[in-house]
Coordinates of C-alpha atoms and ligand atoms in Angstrom, one line a residue:
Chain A
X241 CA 155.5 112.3 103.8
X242 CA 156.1 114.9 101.6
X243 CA 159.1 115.4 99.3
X244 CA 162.1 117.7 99.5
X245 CA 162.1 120.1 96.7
X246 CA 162.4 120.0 93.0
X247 CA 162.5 120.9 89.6
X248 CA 159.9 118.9 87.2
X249 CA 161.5 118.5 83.7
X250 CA 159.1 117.1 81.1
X251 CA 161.3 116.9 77.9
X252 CA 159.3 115.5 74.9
X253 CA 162.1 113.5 73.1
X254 CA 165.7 111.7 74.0
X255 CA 167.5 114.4 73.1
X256 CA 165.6 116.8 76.0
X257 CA 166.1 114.4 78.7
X258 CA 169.8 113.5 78.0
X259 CA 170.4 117.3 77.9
X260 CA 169.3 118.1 81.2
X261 CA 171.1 114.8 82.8
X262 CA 174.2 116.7 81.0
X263 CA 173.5 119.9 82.4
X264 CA 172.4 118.4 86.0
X265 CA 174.5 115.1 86.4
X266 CA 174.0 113.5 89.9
X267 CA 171.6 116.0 90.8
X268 CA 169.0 114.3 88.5
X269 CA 167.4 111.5 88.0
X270 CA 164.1 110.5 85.8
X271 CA 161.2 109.7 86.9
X272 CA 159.2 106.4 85.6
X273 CA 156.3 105.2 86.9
X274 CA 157.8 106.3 90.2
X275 CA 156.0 103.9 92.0
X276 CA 159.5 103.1 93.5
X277 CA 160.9 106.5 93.2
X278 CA 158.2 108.7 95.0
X279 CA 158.1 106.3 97.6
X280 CA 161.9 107.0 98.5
X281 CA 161.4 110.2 97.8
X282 CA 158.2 110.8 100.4
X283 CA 160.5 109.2 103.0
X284 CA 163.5 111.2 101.9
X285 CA 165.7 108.9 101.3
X286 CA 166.1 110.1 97.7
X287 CA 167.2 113.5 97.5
X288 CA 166.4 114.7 93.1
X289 CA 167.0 117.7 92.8
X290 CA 165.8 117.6 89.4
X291 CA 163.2 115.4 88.0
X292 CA 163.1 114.1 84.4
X293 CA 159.3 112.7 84.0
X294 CA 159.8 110.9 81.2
X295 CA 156.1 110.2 80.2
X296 CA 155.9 112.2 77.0
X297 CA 159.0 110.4 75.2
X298 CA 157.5 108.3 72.5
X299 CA 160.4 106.4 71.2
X300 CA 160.4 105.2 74.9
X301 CA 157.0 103.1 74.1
X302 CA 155.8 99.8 72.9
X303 CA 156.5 96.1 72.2
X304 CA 157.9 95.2 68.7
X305 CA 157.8 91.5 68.0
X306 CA 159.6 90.3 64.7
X307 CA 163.0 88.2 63.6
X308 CA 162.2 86.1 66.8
X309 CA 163.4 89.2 68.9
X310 CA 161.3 91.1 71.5
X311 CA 162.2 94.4 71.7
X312 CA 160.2 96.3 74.9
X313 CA 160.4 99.9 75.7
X314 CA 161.4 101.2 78.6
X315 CA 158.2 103.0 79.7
X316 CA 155.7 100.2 78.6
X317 CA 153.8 99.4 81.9
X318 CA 153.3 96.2 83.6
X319 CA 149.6 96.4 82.8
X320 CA 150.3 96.6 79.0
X321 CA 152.9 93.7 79.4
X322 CA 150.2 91.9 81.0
X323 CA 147.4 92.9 78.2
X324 CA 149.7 92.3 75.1
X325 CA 148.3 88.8 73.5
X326 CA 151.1 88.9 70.9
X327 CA 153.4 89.0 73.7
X328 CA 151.8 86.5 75.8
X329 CA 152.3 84.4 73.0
X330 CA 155.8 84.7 72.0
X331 CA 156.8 85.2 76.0
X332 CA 154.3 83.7 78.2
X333 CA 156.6 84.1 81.1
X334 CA 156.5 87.9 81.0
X335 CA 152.4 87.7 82.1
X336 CA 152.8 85.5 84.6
X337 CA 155.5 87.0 86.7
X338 CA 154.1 90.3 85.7
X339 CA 150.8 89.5 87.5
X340 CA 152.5 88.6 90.7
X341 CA 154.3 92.3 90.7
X342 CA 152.4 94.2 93.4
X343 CA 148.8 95.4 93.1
X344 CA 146.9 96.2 90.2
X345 CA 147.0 100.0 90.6
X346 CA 150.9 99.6 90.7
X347 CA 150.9 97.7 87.9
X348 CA 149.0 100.3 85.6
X349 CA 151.8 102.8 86.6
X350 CA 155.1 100.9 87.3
X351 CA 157.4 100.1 84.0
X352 CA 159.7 97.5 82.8
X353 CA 162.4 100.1 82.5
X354 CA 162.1 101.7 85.7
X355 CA 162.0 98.3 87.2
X356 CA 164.9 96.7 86.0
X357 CA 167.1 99.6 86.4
X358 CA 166.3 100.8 89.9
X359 CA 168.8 98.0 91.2
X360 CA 166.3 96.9 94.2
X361 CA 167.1 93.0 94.9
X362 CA 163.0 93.0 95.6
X363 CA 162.4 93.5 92.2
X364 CA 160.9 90.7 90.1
X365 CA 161.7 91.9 86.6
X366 CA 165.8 91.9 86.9
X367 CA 166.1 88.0 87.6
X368 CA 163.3 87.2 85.3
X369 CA 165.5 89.1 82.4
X370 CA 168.5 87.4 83.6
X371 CA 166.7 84.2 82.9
X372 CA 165.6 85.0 79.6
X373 CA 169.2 86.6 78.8
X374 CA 167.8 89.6 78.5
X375 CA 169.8 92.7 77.0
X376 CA 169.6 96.2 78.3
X377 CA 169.9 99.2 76.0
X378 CA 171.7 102.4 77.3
X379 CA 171.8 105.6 75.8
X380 CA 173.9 108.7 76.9
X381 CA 175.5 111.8 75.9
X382 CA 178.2 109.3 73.9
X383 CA 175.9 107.0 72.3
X384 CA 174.2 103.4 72.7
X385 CA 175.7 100.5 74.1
X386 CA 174.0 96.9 75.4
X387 CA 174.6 95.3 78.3
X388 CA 172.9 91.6 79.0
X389 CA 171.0 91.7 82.2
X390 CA 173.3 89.0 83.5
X391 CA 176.4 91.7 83.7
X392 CA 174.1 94.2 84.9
X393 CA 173.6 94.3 88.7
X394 CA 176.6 94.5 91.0
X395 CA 175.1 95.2 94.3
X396 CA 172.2 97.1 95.5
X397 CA 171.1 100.0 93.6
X398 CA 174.0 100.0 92.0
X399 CA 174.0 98.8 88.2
X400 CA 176.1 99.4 85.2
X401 CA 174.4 102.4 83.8
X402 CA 175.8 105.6 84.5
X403 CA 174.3 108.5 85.8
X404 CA 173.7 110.5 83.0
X405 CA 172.6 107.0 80.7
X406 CA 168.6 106.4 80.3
X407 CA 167.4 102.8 80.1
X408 CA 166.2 102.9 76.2
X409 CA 165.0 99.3 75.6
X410 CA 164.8 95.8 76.7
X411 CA 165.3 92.7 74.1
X412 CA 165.3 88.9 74.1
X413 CA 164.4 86.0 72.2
X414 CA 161.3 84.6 71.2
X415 CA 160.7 82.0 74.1
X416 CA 160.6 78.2 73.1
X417 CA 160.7 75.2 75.8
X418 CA 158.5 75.4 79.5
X419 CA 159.0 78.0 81.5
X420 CA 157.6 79.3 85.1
X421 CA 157.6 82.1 87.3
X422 CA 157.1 81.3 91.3
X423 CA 157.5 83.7 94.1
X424 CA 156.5 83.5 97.8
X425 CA 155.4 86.8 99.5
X426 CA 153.7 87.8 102.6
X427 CA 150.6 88.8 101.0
X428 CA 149.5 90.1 97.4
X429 CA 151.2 93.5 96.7
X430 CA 154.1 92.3 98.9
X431 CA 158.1 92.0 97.0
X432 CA 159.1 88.1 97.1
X433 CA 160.1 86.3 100.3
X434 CA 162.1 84.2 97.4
X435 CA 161.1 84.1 94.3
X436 CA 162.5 82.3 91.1
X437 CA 162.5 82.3 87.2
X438 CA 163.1 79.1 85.2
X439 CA 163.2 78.2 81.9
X440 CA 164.0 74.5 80.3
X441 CA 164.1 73.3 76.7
X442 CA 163.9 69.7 75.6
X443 CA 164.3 67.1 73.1
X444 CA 163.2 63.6 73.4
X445 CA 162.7 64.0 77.0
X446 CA 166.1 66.0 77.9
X447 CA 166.9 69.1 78.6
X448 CA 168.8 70.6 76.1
X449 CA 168.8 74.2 77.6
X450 CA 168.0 75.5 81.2
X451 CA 168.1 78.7 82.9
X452 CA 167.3 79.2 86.5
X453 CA 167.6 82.7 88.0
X454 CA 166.5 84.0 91.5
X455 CA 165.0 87.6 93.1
X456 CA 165.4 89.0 96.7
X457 CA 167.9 86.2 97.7
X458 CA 170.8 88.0 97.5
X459 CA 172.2 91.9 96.9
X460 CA 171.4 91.3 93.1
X461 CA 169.4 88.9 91.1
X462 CA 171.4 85.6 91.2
X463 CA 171.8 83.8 88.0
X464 CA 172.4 80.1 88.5
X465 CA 175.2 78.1 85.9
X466 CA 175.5 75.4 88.6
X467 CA 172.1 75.0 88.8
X468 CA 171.7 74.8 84.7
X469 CA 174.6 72.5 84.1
X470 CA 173.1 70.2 86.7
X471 CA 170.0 70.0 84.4
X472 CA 171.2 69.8 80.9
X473 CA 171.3 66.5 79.6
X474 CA 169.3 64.9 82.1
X475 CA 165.5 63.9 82.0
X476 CA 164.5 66.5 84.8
X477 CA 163.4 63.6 87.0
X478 CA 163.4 63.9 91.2
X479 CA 166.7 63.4 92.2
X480 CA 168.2 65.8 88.9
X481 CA 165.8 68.4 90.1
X482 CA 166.8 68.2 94.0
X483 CA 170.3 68.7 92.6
X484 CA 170.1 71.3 90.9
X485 CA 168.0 72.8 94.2
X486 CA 171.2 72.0 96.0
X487 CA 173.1 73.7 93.3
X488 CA 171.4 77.0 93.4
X489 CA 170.8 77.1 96.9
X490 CA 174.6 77.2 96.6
X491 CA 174.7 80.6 95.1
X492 CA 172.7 82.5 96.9
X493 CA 173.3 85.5 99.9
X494 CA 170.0 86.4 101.6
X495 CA 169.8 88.7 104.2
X496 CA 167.9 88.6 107.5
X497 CA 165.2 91.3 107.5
X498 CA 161.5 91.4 108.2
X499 CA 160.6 89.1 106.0
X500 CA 162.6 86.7 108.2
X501 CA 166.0 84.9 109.3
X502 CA 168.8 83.4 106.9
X503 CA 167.7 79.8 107.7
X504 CA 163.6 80.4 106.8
X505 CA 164.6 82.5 103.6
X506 CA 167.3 79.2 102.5
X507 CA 164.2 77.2 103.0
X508 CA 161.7 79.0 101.5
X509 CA 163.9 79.1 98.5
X510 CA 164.6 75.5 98.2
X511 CA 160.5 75.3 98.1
X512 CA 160.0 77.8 95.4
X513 CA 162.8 76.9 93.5
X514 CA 161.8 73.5 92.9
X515 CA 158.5 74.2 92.3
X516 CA 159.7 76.7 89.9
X517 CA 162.1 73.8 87.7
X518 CA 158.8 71.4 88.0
X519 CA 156.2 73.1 86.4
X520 CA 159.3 74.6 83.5
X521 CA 159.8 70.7 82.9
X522 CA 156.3 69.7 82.9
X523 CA 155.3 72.5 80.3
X524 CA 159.0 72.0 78.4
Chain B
X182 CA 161.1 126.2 93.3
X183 CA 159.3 127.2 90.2
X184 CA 155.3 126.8 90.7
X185 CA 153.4 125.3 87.9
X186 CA 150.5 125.7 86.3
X187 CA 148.1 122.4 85.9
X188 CA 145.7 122.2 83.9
X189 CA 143.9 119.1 84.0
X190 CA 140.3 117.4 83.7
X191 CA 138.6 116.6 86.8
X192 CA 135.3 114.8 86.3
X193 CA 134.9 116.5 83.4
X194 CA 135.6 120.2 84.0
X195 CA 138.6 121.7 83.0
X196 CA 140.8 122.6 85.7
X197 CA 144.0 124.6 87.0
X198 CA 145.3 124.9 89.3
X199 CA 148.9 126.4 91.1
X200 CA 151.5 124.0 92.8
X201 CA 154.8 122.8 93.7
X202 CA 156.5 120.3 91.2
X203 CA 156.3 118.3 95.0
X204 CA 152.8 118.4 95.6
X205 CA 150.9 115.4 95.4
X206 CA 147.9 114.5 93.4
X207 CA 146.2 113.7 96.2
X208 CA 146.4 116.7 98.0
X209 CA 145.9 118.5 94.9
X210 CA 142.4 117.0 94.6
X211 CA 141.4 117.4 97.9
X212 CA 142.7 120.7 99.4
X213 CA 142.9 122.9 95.8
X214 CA 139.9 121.1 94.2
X215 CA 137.5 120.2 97.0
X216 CA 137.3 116.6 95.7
X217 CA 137.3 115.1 99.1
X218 CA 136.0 111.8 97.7
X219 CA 139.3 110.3 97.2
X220 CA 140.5 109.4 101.2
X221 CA 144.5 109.1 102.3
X222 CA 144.7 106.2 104.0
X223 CA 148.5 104.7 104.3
X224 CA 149.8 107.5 102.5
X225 CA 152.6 104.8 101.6
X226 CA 151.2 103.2 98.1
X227 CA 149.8 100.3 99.7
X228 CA 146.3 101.1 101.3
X229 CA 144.2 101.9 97.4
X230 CA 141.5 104.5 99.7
X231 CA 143.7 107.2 97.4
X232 CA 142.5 105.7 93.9
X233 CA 141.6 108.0 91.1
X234 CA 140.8 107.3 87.3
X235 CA 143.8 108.8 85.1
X236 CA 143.1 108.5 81.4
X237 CA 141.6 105.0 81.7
X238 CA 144.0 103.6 84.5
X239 CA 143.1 103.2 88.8
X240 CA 146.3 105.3 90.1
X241 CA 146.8 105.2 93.9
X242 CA 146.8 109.5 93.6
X243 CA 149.1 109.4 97.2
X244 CA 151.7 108.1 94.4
X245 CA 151.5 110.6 92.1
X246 CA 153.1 114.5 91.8
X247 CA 150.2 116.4 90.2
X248 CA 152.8 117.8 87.7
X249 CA 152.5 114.4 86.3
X250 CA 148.9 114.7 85.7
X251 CA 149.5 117.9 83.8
X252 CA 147.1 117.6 80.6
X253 CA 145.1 114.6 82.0
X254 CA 141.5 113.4 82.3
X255 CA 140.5 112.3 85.9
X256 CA 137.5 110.7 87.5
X257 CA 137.4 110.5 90.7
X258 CA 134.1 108.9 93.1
X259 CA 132.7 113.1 92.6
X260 CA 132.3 112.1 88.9
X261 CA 130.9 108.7 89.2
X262 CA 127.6 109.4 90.6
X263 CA 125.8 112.3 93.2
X264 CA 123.7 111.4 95.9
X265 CA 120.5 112.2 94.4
X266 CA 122.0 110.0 91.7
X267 CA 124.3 107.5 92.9
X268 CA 125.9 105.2 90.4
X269 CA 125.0 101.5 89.8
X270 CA 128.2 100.6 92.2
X271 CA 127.3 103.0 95.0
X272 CA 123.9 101.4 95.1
X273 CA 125.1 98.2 95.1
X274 CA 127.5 98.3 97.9
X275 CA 124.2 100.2 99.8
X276 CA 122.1 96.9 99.4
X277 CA 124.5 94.4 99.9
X278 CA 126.6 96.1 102.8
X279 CA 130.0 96.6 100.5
X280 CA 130.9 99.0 103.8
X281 CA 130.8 99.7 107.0
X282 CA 132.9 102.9 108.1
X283 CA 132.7 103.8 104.4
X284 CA 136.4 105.1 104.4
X285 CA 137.9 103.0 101.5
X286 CA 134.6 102.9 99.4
X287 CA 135.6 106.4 97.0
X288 CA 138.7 104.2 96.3
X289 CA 137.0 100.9 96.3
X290 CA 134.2 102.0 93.7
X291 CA 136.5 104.0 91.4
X292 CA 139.0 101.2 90.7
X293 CA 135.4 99.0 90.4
X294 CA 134.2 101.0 88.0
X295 CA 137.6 100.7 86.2
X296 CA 137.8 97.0 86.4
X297 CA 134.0 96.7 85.0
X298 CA 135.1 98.8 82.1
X299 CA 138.3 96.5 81.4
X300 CA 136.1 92.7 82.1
X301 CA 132.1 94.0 82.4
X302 CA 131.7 90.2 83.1
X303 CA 134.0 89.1 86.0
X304 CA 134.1 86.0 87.8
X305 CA 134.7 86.1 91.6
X306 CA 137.8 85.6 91.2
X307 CA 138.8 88.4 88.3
X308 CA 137.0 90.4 91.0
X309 CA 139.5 89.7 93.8
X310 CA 142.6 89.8 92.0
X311 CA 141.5 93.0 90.4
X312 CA 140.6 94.7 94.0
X313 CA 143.8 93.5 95.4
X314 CA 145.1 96.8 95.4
X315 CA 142.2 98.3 97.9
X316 CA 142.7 97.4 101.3
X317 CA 139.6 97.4 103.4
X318 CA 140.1 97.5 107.2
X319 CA 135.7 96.6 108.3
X320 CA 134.0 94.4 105.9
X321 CA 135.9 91.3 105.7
X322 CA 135.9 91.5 101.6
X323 CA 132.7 89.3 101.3
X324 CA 130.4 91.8 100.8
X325 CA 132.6 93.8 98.7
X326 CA 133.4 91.5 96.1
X327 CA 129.6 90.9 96.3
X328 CA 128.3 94.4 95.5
X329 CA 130.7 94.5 92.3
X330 CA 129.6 91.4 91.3
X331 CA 125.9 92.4 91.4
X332 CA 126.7 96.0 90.3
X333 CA 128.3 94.1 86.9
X334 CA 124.8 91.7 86.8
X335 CA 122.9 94.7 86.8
X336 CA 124.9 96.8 84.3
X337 CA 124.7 94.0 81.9
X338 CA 120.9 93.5 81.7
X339 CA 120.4 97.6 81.3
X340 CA 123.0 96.7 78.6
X341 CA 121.1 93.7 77.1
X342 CA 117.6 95.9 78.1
X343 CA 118.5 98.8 75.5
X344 CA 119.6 96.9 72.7
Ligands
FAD1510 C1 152.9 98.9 97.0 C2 154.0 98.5 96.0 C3 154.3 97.1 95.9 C4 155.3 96.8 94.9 N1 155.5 95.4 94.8 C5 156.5 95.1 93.9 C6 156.8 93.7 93.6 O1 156.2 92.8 94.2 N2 157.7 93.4 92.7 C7 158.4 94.4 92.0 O2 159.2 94.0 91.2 N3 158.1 95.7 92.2 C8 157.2 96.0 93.1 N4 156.9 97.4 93.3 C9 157.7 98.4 92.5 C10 157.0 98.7 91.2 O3 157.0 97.5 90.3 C11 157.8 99.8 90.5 O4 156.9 100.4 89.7 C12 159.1 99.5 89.8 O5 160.0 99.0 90.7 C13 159.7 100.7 89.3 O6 159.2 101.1 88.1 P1 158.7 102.6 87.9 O7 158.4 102.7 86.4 O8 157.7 102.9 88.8 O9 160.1 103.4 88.2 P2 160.4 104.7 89.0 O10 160.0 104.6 90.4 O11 160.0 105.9 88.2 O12 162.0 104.6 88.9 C14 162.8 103.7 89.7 C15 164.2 104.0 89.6 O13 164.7 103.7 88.3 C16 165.2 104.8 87.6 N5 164.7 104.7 86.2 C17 163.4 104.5 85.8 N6 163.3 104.4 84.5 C18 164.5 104.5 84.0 C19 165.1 104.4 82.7 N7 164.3 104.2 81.6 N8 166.4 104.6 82.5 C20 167.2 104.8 83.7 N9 166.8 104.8 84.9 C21 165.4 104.7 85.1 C22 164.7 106.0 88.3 O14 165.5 107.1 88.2 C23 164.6 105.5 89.7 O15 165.9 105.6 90.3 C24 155.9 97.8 94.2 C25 155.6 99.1 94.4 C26 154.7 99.5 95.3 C27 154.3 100.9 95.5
FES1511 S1 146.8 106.6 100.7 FE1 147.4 106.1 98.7 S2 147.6 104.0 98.7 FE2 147.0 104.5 100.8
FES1512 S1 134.5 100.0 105.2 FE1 135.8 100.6 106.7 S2 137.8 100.4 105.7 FE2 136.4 99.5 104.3

């Protein structure tokens, strides 16, 4: 279990780290919390020839709250997602998927960043931003550009940033409306079986907004429209939510693997995806 | 590949020592350091028996290149307490049987210790979700969970005692 070798690079500021992803292209990659990447790289199956810790880069840090727009940096850890009461109260979402992310130890060491761009469909943070139309902010050697989470993922490990971009910043609206986080998983500490992100707004008892998105059910989070459009306009009762279960269950791919066949994963699912649309509506 | 120097705080002595950008903290503590305390248990992030205090946060140290740690303050079960004066959690998981083997307890009472600091007055539950990242392979939990819980009773009346 221990690495191949490396250089460590500890630049102090954007402008170091995007220099030596110039100078080293494919051949580096930064490092996070790495509490995905030292993992691979123990069992090999990441090769970095040169490692970018990008700890020390201030401008990577914080939550900024104002205009009605959350703007999260990169390197701001799942614990300080999960501590932030001004967050909590303009997102509550955020804590409660965040607290069903591994194991506290992870937590205090794993980022939003590193988690959204690694690409892994086990991942919780990628379909919860894809619920929340989240956007991603990339910066490289060109410049900034922002991509919403929704275009982001196109299969696994493999996103839209390019090799030689760093994940900057993550923004989305304040959150109105009910909203829920639900995941099945072998034990705490374990990535989802199925797990599912929902939002719903409402007035006068219909939705008038709804947002369902899934993790681990497919090669990339799977954002559901059918599922949505099934919603809006109705009153959220049984049979509305059991089609829009039907709807979603619709878009999804999941693999066999050890956390079991096709048919148990496609019910599973179903399960945590309506619980996920009943507590949004009852908190809407 | 270039060897660095660390220089780091380990239980409150400055530290440095020579390594590989690939070396882990972990092995860092124990084989360059002599701080044994710290156990490897899974070696694979999941197990906790690793845990180590980095600037206020429980770190699985198995997960960890030392490079990272460059510059940092670390506690690990060493720091906490000696054995002619054991701290409040060691004696508490003496009385109330908090192990049996003893090979997650370093890890077990340094992310206790880190968790009293964050909530000094847990419930049971606080307790378990906060341990959920320290596996323990004799004691069924139980007693565990109850040794923090009286450790954090007993910490509180010294507390209330001094004022
Ligand atoms: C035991 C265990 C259980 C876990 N359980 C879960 C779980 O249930 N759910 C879950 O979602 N995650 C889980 N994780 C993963 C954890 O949340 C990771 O911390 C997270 O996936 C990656 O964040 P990181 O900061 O550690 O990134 P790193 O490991 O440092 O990086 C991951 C990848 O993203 C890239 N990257 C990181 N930051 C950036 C950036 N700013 N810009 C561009 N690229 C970047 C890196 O180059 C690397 O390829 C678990 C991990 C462990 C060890
Ligand atoms: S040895 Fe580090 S988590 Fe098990
Ligand atoms: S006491 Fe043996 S593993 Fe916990």
């Amino acid at each position: 279990m221990i690495p191949s070798q490396f250089e460590y690079h500890r630049p102090a500021d954007m402008a170091g780290a995007l220099a030596v992803l110039a100078e080293h292209g494919d051949d580096a990659r930064v490092l996070a919390g790495g509490h995905s990447l030292i993992p691979m790289m123990k069992l090999r199956m990441a090769d970095v020839p040169h490692l970018i810790d990008l700890q020390d880069i201030e401008a990577l840090k914080g939550i900024k709250i104002a205009g009605g727009q959350i703007t999260i940096g990169a390197m701001t850890t799942q614990h300080e997602l999960i501590a932030d009461t001004a967050l909590h109260a303009a997102a509550p979402i955020i804590r409660e998927a965040s607290l069903q992310i591994a194991d506290p130890q992870v937590r205090y060491m794993g980022t939003i960043g590193g988690n959204v761009a690694n690409g892994d469909p086990g991942n919780d943070m990628p379909g919860l931003m894809q619920c929340l139309d989240a956007q991603f902010t990339l910066e490289g050697a060109e410049g900034k550009r922002t991509v919403p989470a929704r275009d982001f993922y196109e299969a696994a490990y493999m996103t839209e940033r390019d090799d030689e971009e760093i994940l900057t910043q993550i923004s989305f609206a304040v959150q109105q409306g009910g909203y829920a986080y639900e995941k099945q998983k072998r034990k705490i500490g374990d990535y989802a079986t199925a797990a599912c992100a929902v939002s719903i707004t409402k007035e006068n008892g219909t939705v008038t907004a709804a947002s369902v998105a899934m993790t681990n059910l497919s090669d990339t989070p799977v954002f559901s429209e059918a599922a949505n459009a099934v919603l809006v306009g109705t009153s959220c009762d049984t049979a509305d939510i059991k089609a829009a279960v039907a709807a979603a269950l619709e878009d999804i791919d999941p693999t066999e693997d050890n956390r079991g066949p096709v048919a148990f994963k496609k019910h599973v699912a179903g399960i945590i995806i309506k619980r996920a649309i009943e507590r949004a509506a009852s908190r809407a | 590949m270039t060897k660095q120097i660390i220089k780091m705080t380990v239980n409150g002595e400055v530290q440095e020592v020579i390594a590989e950008p690939r070396e882990l903290l972990i092995y860092v503590l124990r084989e360059k350091l002599g701080m044994t305390g710290p156990h490897v248990g899974c070696e694979t992030s999941h197990c906790g028996a690793c845990t180590v205090d980095i600037d206020g946060k429980s770190v699985k140290s198995c997960t960890m290149f030392a490079a990272q740690a460059q510059g940092a303050e670390i506690t690990t079960i060493e720091g906490l307490g000696s054995p002619d004066a054991l701290h409040v959690l060691q004696e508490s998981f003496k009385e109330h049987h908090g192990l049996q083997c003893g090979y997650c307890t370093p890890g077990m009472i340094t992310r206790a210790h880190r968790l009293l600091e964050e909530n000094p007055d847990p419930t049971e539950e606080d307790v378990r979700i906060g341990m959920a990242g320290n596996i323990c392979r004799c004691t069924g939990y139980q007693n565990i969970v109850k040794s923090i819980l009286s450790a954090a009773a007993e910490m509180n009346a010294s507390k209330e005692a001094a004022q």
